[in-house]
Coordinates of C-alpha atoms in Angstrom, one line a residue:
M1 CA 112.4 59.9 220.5
S2 CA 114.2 58.7 217.5
A3 CA 117.5 60.2 216.6
D4 CA 117.9 62.4 213.5
P5 CA 119.6 60.6 210.6
T6 CA 123.2 61.2 210.2
P7 CA 124.3 63.5 207.3
G8 CA 125.9 60.7 205.4
S9 CA 123.0 58.2 205.7
A10 CA 121.1 57.4 202.6
P11 CA 117.4 58.4 202.6
G12 CA 114.8 55.6 203.0
P13 CA 111.8 55.0 200.8
A14 CA 110.2 58.1 202.4
D15 CA 112.0 61.2 203.9
S16 CA 110.9 62.4 207.3
T17 CA 110.2 65.9 208.5
P18 CA 109.3 67.1 212.0
D19 CA 105.8 68.4 212.6
A20 CA 104.8 71.1 215.1
A21 CA 105.2 68.8 218.1
G22 CA 108.7 67.7 217.0
V23 CA 107.6 64.2 215.9
A24 CA 109.1 63.0 212.7
V25 CA 106.4 62.5 210.0
A26 CA 107.1 60.4 206.8
V27 CA 106.8 62.3 203.6
A28 CA 106.6 60.3 200.3
P29 CA 109.1 61.5 197.7
A30 CA 107.6 63.4 194.7
R31 CA 107.1 61.4 191.6
P32 CA 109.4 62.4 188.7
Q33 CA 107.5 64.4 186.1
P34 CA 108.3 64.3 182.4
S35 CA 110.1 67.2 181.0
G36 CA 107.8 70.1 180.0
G37 CA 105.3 69.3 182.7
H38 CA 103.1 67.0 180.5
A39 CA 101.8 63.7 181.9
I40 CA 102.6 60.5 180.1
E41 CA 99.7 59.4 177.9
G42 CA 99.3 55.9 176.6
R43 CA 98.3 55.3 173.0
S44 CA 96.5 52.4 171.5
P45 CA 97.8 50.6 168.4
W46 CA 95.1 52.3 166.3
Q47 CA 96.2 55.8 167.6
L48 CA 99.8 55.0 166.8
A49 CA 98.8 53.8 163.3
W50 CA 96.9 57.1 162.7
I51 CA 100.0 59.1 163.9
H52 CA 102.2 57.2 161.4
L53 CA 99.6 57.6 158.6
R54 CA 99.4 61.3 159.1
K55 CA 103.2 61.6 158.6
D56 CA 102.9 59.8 155.3
R57 CA 102.5 62.7 152.9
A58 CA 101.6 60.7 149.9
A59 CA 98.9 58.8 151.8
M60 CA 97.4 62.0 153.2
I61 CA 97.3 63.7 149.8
S62 CA 95.6 60.6 148.4
L63 CA 93.1 60.6 151.2
A64 CA 92.3 64.3 150.5
F65 CA 91.9 63.6 146.8
I66 CA 89.5 60.7 147.6
L67 CA 87.4 62.8 149.9
L68 CA 87.3 65.6 147.4
L69 CA 86.2 63.2 144.7
A70 CA 83.5 61.8 146.9
L71 CA 82.3 65.3 147.6
L72 CA 82.2 66.1 143.9
S73 CA 80.3 62.9 143.1
V74 CA 77.7 63.6 145.7
S75 CA 77.4 67.2 144.5
A76 CA 77.2 66.3 140.8
P77 CA 73.6 67.2 140.4
L78 CA 74.2 70.7 142.0
L79 CA 77.3 71.2 139.9
A80 CA 75.5 70.2 136.7
H81 CA 72.7 72.6 137.5
W82 CA 75.3 75.4 138.1
I83 CA 77.2 74.5 134.9
G84 CA 73.9 74.5 133.0
W85 CA 74.1 71.0 131.4
S86 CA 72.8 67.6 132.4
P87 CA 74.9 64.4 131.6
T88 CA 72.5 63.6 128.7
D89 CA 71.9 67.1 127.3
Q90 CA 73.2 67.6 123.7
D91 CA 74.4 71.1 122.7
R92 CA 73.0 71.0 119.2
T93 CA 74.2 74.6 118.4
Q94 CA 77.8 74.8 119.6
G95 CA 78.5 71.4 120.9
L96 CA 79.8 70.0 117.6
T97 CA 81.7 71.5 114.7
V98 CA 80.3 71.8 111.2
D99 CA 81.9 68.5 110.4
G100 CA 80.1 66.8 113.4
L101 CA 83.2 66.5 115.5
P102 CA 83.5 67.2 119.3
V103 CA 84.3 70.8 120.4
G104 CA 87.4 71.4 122.5
P105 CA 87.5 73.0 125.9
S106 CA 86.0 76.5 126.0
G107 CA 84.1 78.8 128.3
R108 CA 80.9 77.1 127.3
H109 CA 82.2 73.6 127.9
L110 CA 85.2 73.7 130.2
L111 CA 86.5 70.2 129.3
G112 CA 85.0 70.1 125.8
T113 CA 82.2 67.9 124.4
D114 CA 81.9 64.3 123.3
N115 CA 80.8 62.9 120.0
L116 CA 77.1 63.8 120.7
G117 CA 77.8 67.3 121.9
R118 CA 77.4 66.4 125.6
D119 CA 79.5 68.2 128.3
I120 CA 82.5 66.1 129.3
L121 CA 82.9 67.7 132.7
V122 CA 79.4 66.9 133.8
R123 CA 79.7 63.4 132.5
V124 CA 83.0 62.8 134.3
L125 CA 81.4 64.0 137.6
Y126 CA 78.4 61.7 137.1
G127 CA 80.8 58.9 136.1
S128 CA 82.6 59.2 139.5
Q129 CA 79.3 58.3 141.2
V130 CA 79.2 55.0 139.4
S131 CA 82.9 54.2 139.9
L132 CA 82.9 55.0 143.6
L133 CA 79.5 53.3 144.2
V134 CA 80.5 50.1 142.4
G135 CA 84.0 50.1 143.9
V136 CA 83.0 50.6 147.5
V137 CA 79.8 48.4 147.5
S138 CA 81.3 45.5 145.6
T139 CA 84.4 45.6 147.8
L140 CA 82.4 45.6 151.0
L141 CA 80.4 42.6 149.8
A142 CA 83.5 40.8 148.8
V143 CA 85.3 41.5 152.1
A144 CA 82.3 40.4 154.1
M145 CA 81.9 37.1 152.3
G146 CA 85.7 36.5 152.1
V147 CA 86.1 37.2 155.9
L148 CA 83.2 34.8 156.8
V149 CA 84.4 32.0 154.5
G150 CA 88.1 32.4 155.4
L151 CA 87.3 32.6 159.1
V152 CA 85.2 29.4 159.0
A153 CA 87.8 27.5 156.9
G154 CA 90.8 28.5 159.0
Y155 CA 89.2 28.0 162.4
F156 CA 87.5 24.6 161.8
G157 CA 90.1 23.2 159.5
S158 CA 89.9 19.5 158.4
A159 CA 87.2 18.7 155.9
V160 CA 85.6 22.1 156.2
D161 CA 88.8 23.8 155.3
T162 CA 89.4 21.4 152.4
V163 CA 85.9 22.0 150.8
L164 CA 86.0 25.8 151.2
S165 CA 89.6 26.1 150.0
R166 CA 88.7 24.2 146.8
V167 CA 85.7 26.5 146.3
M168 CA 88.0 29.5 146.6
D169 CA 90.4 27.9 144.1
L170 CA 87.6 27.3 141.7
V171 CA 86.4 30.9 141.9
L172 CA 89.9 32.3 141.4
S173 CA 90.4 30.1 138.3
F174 CA 87.2 31.1 136.6
P175 CA 87.5 33.8 133.8
F176 CA 85.4 36.7 135.1
L177 CA 84.8 38.3 131.7
L178 CA 83.2 35.1 130.4
F179 CA 81.0 34.9 133.4
A180 CA 80.0 38.6 133.0
I181 CA 79.2 38.0 129.3
A182 CA 77.0 35.1 130.2
L183 CA 75.1 37.0 132.9
V184 CA 74.6 40.0 130.7
S185 CA 73.3 37.8 127.9
I186 CA 70.7 36.4 130.3
F187 CA 69.7 39.3 132.5
G188 CA 70.9 42.3 130.5
S189 CA 73.4 45.1 131.5
S190 CA 72.8 46.8 134.8
L191 CA 74.6 48.3 137.8
A192 CA 73.5 45.4 140.0
I193 CA 75.1 42.9 137.6
S194 CA 78.3 44.8 137.7
V195 CA 78.4 44.8 141.5
F196 CA 77.6 41.1 141.7
V197 CA 80.2 40.1 139.1
I198 CA 83.0 42.1 140.8
A199 CA 82.1 41.0 144.3
F200 CA 81.8 37.3 143.2
F201 CA 85.3 37.3 141.7
S202 CA 86.9 39.3 144.5
W203 CA 85.9 37.5 147.7
A204 CA 88.0 34.4 147.2
A205 CA 91.3 36.4 147.4
V206 CA 90.1 37.9 150.7
G207 CA 89.1 34.5 151.9
R208 CA 92.6 33.1 151.3
I209 CA 94.2 35.8 153.3
V210 CA 91.8 35.5 156.2
R211 CA 92.1 31.7 156.2
G212 CA 95.9 31.9 156.5
Q213 CA 95.8 34.4 159.3
T214 CA 93.1 32.4 161.1
L215 CA 95.2 29.2 160.9
S216 CA 98.0 31.0 162.8
I217 CA 95.8 32.8 165.3
R218 CA 93.8 29.7 166.4
E219 CA 97.0 28.2 167.8
K220 CA 97.8 31.1 170.1
E221 CA 97.7 30.7 173.9
Y222 CA 94.8 33.0 174.5
I223 CA 92.6 30.9 172.2
E224 CA 93.5 27.8 174.2
A225 CA 92.7 29.8 177.4
A226 CA 89.3 30.8 176.0
R227 CA 88.5 27.1 175.1
S228 CA 89.6 26.0 178.6
L229 CA 87.1 28.5 180.1
G230 CA 84.3 27.0 178.2
A231 CA 83.9 29.6 175.4
G232 CA 82.0 28.4 172.3
D233 CA 83.3 28.3 168.8
L234 CA 81.2 31.3 167.7
R235 CA 82.4 33.5 170.5
I236 CA 86.1 32.5 169.9
M237 CA 85.7 33.2 166.2
F238 CA 84.1 36.6 166.4
V239 CA 85.4 37.9 169.8
D240 CA 88.9 36.5 170.0
V241 CA 90.0 35.8 166.4
L242 CA 88.2 38.4 164.2
P243 CA 89.5 41.5 166.0
N244 CA 93.1 40.3 165.3
L245 CA 92.2 40.1 161.6
L246 CA 91.1 43.7 161.2
A247 CA 94.5 45.2 160.3
P248 CA 95.1 43.0 157.3
V249 CA 91.5 43.1 156.2
I250 CA 91.5 47.0 156.3
V251 CA 94.7 47.0 154.3
Y252 CA 93.4 44.6 151.7
T253 CA 90.1 46.5 151.5
T254 CA 91.8 49.8 150.6
L255 CA 93.8 47.9 147.9
L256 CA 90.7 46.1 146.6
I257 CA 88.6 49.2 145.9
P258 CA 90.8 50.4 142.9
I259 CA 90.8 46.9 141.5
A260 CA 86.9 47.0 141.6
I261 CA 86.9 50.4 140.0
V262 CA 89.0 49.2 137.1
F263 CA 86.8 46.1 136.8
E264 CA 83.8 48.3 136.5
A265 CA 85.5 50.5 133.9
T266 CA 86.4 47.3 131.9
L267 CA 82.9 46.0 132.0
S268 CA 81.5 49.4 130.9
F269 CA 84.2 49.7 128.2
L270 CA 83.0 46.3 126.8
G271 CA 79.4 47.3 127.0
L272 CA 78.7 44.9 129.9
G273 CA 78.2 47.5 132.6
V274 CA 75.8 50.4 133.2
V275 CA 73.4 50.9 130.3
P276 CA 74.0 54.1 128.2
P277 CA 73.3 57.0 128.2
A278 CA 74.2 56.9 131.9
P279 CA 77.8 58.0 132.0
T280 CA 80.7 55.9 133.3
W281 CA 84.4 56.4 132.8
G282 CA 84.5 53.1 130.9
N283 CA 81.8 53.8 128.3
M284 CA 83.2 57.3 127.8
L285 CA 86.6 55.8 126.9
S286 CA 84.8 53.4 124.7
D287 CA 83.0 56.2 122.9
S288 CA 86.2 58.1 122.3
L289 CA 88.0 55.3 120.4
D290 CA 87.0 56.8 117.0
F291 CA 87.8 60.4 117.9
Y292 CA 91.0 60.3 119.9
Q293 CA 93.1 61.5 116.9
V294 CA 90.9 64.6 116.3
A295 CA 89.6 65.2 119.9
W296 CA 92.4 64.6 122.4
W297 CA 90.2 65.9 125.3
F298 CA 87.6 63.2 124.7
P299 CA 89.6 60.2 126.1
L300 CA 92.0 62.3 128.2
F301 CA 89.7 63.5 131.0
P302 CA 87.8 60.3 131.8
G303 CA 91.1 58.4 131.5
L304 CA 92.8 60.9 133.8
A305 CA 90.0 60.6 136.3
L306 CA 90.3 56.8 136.3
L307 CA 94.1 56.9 136.6
L308 CA 94.2 59.4 139.5
T309 CA 91.4 57.6 141.4
T310 CA 93.1 54.2 141.2
L311 CA 96.5 55.8 142.0
A312 CA 95.1 57.6 145.1
F313 CA 93.5 54.4 146.5
N314 CA 96.7 52.4 145.9
L315 CA 98.9 55.0 147.6
L316 CA 96.4 55.2 150.5
G317 CA 96.5 51.4 150.8
D318 CA 100.3 51.4 150.9
G319 CA 100.2 54.0 153.6
V320 CA 97.7 52.1 155.7
R321 CA 99.7 48.9 155.3
D322 CA 102.9 50.6 156.5
A323 CA 101.0 52.2 159.4
L324 CA 99.3 49.0 160.6
D325 CA 102.3 46.7 160.1
P326 CA 104.1 46.4 163.5
R327 CA 107.1 44.8 161.8
A328 CA 107.6 47.8 159.4
E329 CA 111.0 49.4 159.8
R330 CA 110.0 52.6 158.3
L331 CA 111.2 55.8 160.1
F332 CA 108.9 58.7 160.4
Q333 CA 110.5 62.1 160.9
D334 CA 108.8 64.7 163.1

């Protein structure tokens, strides 16, 4: 029978305790538990990014505003029915003054009326539908095309990269207003033309960013390992390279949406966007040019809606960029 360890000897990997027969039985030491009794839980980079984003107050307020705006735009028909005016209804009795000028905010029209006696609140709500629809759809189209072209150019390089890079340079150098005017003169103003013009002049900037990231990623060791294992180009591009591009693409998408919204407002302001009387924030601002000195509410509320929406998307984009950037030195306080 083995002797008991001396009092001064150091314990081994496992302490021993005698059983009922007196034979020493090894007992593994208990694993140290974190303070508070909670098990350690691993978090993915996306979970860490969401934790950081939640601590950015400006980004979360902007996200709440965007969600509220989206809810209001979807509910615009119900709200218009509750208010009692459609976006094209003209209040011929109390919507204009005796001089034919717009009427200010009142219980009948909460944000006042425009130059035709139409309710501005209802038209602002319907205008948010156009702005969000054009902004989101055109941005998604531009990002999809830009990611595809930039990924192909950066991965294959050589002559393919040269040709696609020159195409992107050509698109970026072309004046988009001139192109929009030419399209409208041929096909007429429409929502589809606005989406096409904005997407066409936005994808090249995304393509440049993706191309630069792809040129760096394709030289990594895991890409060489995938090639040595016999992986094809398509698999490497869409399985190994593309997931590592998601963070910058998401950041640029959030920053591109407000640019697209401003583009749409510019086209509508110039009469190149959605055909009136369908309301957009751009054509409402255009209609108010002759009345801003006598009807301050006419340009104020559509302009304020455009300003707050673009500001919210920009602040959210800044927050997403800080949360996804692993090199950021920003400190978040609990």
